[in-house]
Tab-separated table of C-alpha atoms in Angstrom:
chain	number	residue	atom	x	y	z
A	1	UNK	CA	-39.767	-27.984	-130.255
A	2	UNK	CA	-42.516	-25.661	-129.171
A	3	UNK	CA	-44.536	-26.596	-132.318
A	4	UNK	CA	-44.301	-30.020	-131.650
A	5	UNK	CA	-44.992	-29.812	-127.755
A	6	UNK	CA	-47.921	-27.248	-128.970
A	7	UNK	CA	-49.671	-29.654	-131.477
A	8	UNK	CA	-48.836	-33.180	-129.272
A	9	UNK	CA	-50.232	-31.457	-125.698
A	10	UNK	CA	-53.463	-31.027	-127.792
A	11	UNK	CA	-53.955	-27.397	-127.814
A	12	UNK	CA	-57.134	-26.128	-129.279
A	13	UNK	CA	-56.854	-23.258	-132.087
A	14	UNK	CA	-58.718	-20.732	-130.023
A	15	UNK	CA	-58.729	-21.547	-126.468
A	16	UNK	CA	-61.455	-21.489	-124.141
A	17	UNK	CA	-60.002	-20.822	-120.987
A	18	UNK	CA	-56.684	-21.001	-119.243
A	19	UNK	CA	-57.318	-23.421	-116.730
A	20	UNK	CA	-60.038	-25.611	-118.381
A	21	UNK	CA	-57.770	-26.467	-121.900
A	22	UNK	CA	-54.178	-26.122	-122.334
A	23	UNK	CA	-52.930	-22.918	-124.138
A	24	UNK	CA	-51.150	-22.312	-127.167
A	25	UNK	CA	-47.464	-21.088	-127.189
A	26	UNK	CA	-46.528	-17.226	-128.450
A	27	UNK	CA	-45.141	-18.706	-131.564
A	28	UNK	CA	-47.709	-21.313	-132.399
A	29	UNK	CA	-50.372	-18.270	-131.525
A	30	UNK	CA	-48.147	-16.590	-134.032
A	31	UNK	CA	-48.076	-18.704	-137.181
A	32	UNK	CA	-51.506	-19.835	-136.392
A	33	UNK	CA	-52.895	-16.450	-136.926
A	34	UNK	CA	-50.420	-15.473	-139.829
A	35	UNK	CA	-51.851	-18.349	-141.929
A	36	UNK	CA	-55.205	-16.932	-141.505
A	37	UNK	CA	-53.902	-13.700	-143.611
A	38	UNK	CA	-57.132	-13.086	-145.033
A	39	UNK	CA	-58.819	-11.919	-142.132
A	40	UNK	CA	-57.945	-8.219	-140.987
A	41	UNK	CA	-58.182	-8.923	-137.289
A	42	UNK	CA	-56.081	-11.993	-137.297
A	43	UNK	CA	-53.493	-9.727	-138.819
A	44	UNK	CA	-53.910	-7.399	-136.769
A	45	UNK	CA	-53.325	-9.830	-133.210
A	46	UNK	CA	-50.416	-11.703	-135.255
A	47	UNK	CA	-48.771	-8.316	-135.063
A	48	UNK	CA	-49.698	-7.492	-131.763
A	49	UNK	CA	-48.672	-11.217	-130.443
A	50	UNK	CA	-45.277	-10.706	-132.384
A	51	UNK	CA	-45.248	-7.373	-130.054
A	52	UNK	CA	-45.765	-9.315	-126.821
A	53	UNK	CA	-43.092	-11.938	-128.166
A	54	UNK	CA	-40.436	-9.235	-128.389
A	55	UNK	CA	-41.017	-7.222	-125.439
A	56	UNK	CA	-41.036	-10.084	-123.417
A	57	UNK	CA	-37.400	-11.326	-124.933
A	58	UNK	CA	-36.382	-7.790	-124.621
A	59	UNK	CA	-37.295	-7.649	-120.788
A	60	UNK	CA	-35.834	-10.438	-119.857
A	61	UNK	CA	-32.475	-10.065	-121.807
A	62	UNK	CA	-32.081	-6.481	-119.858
A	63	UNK	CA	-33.032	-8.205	-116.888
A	64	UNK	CA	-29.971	-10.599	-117.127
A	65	UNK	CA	-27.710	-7.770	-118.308
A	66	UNK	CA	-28.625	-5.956	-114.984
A	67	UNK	CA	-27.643	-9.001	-112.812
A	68	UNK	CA	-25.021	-9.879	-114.866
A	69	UNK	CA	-23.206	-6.632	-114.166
A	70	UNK	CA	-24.565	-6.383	-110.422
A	71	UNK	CA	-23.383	-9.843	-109.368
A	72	UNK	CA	-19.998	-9.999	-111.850
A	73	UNK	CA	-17.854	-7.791	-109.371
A	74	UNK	CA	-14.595	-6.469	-110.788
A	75	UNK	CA	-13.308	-7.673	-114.017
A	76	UNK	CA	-9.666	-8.561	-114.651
A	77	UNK	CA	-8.161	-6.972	-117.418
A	78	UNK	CA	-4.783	-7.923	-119.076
């Protein structure tokens, strides 16, 4: 779904701005660049945008752990 969304909202390969031109999403950034394998620097910022990807998913998964166990209360055991 974010491919599609991605390729029907009309966002440009390399954008020029974030207000001007709608954006590409992580994973479209992603895959864009890995299909451009040849190049050392696109390599290089797939990798790093695979980075971002994680320690964004990673922050907010501990972030919903925390409030999970903050605003759970008590848990019944049998």
């Amino acid at each position: 779904m974010l491919f599609t969304a991605t390729v029907f909202f009309g966002a440009p390969a390399v954008p020029s701005g974030i207000v001007e031109s709608p954006v590409q999403a992580l994973p479209t950034r992603i895959f864009t660049l890995s299909q451009e394998s040849g190049d050392p620097q696109a390599v290089t910022q797939a990798w790093g945008s695979a980075m971002v990807l994680v320690l964004i998913t990673a922050v907010l998964l501990s972030a919903a752990v925390a409030l999970r166990n903050r605003f759970e209360g008590e848990r019944w055991t049998t």
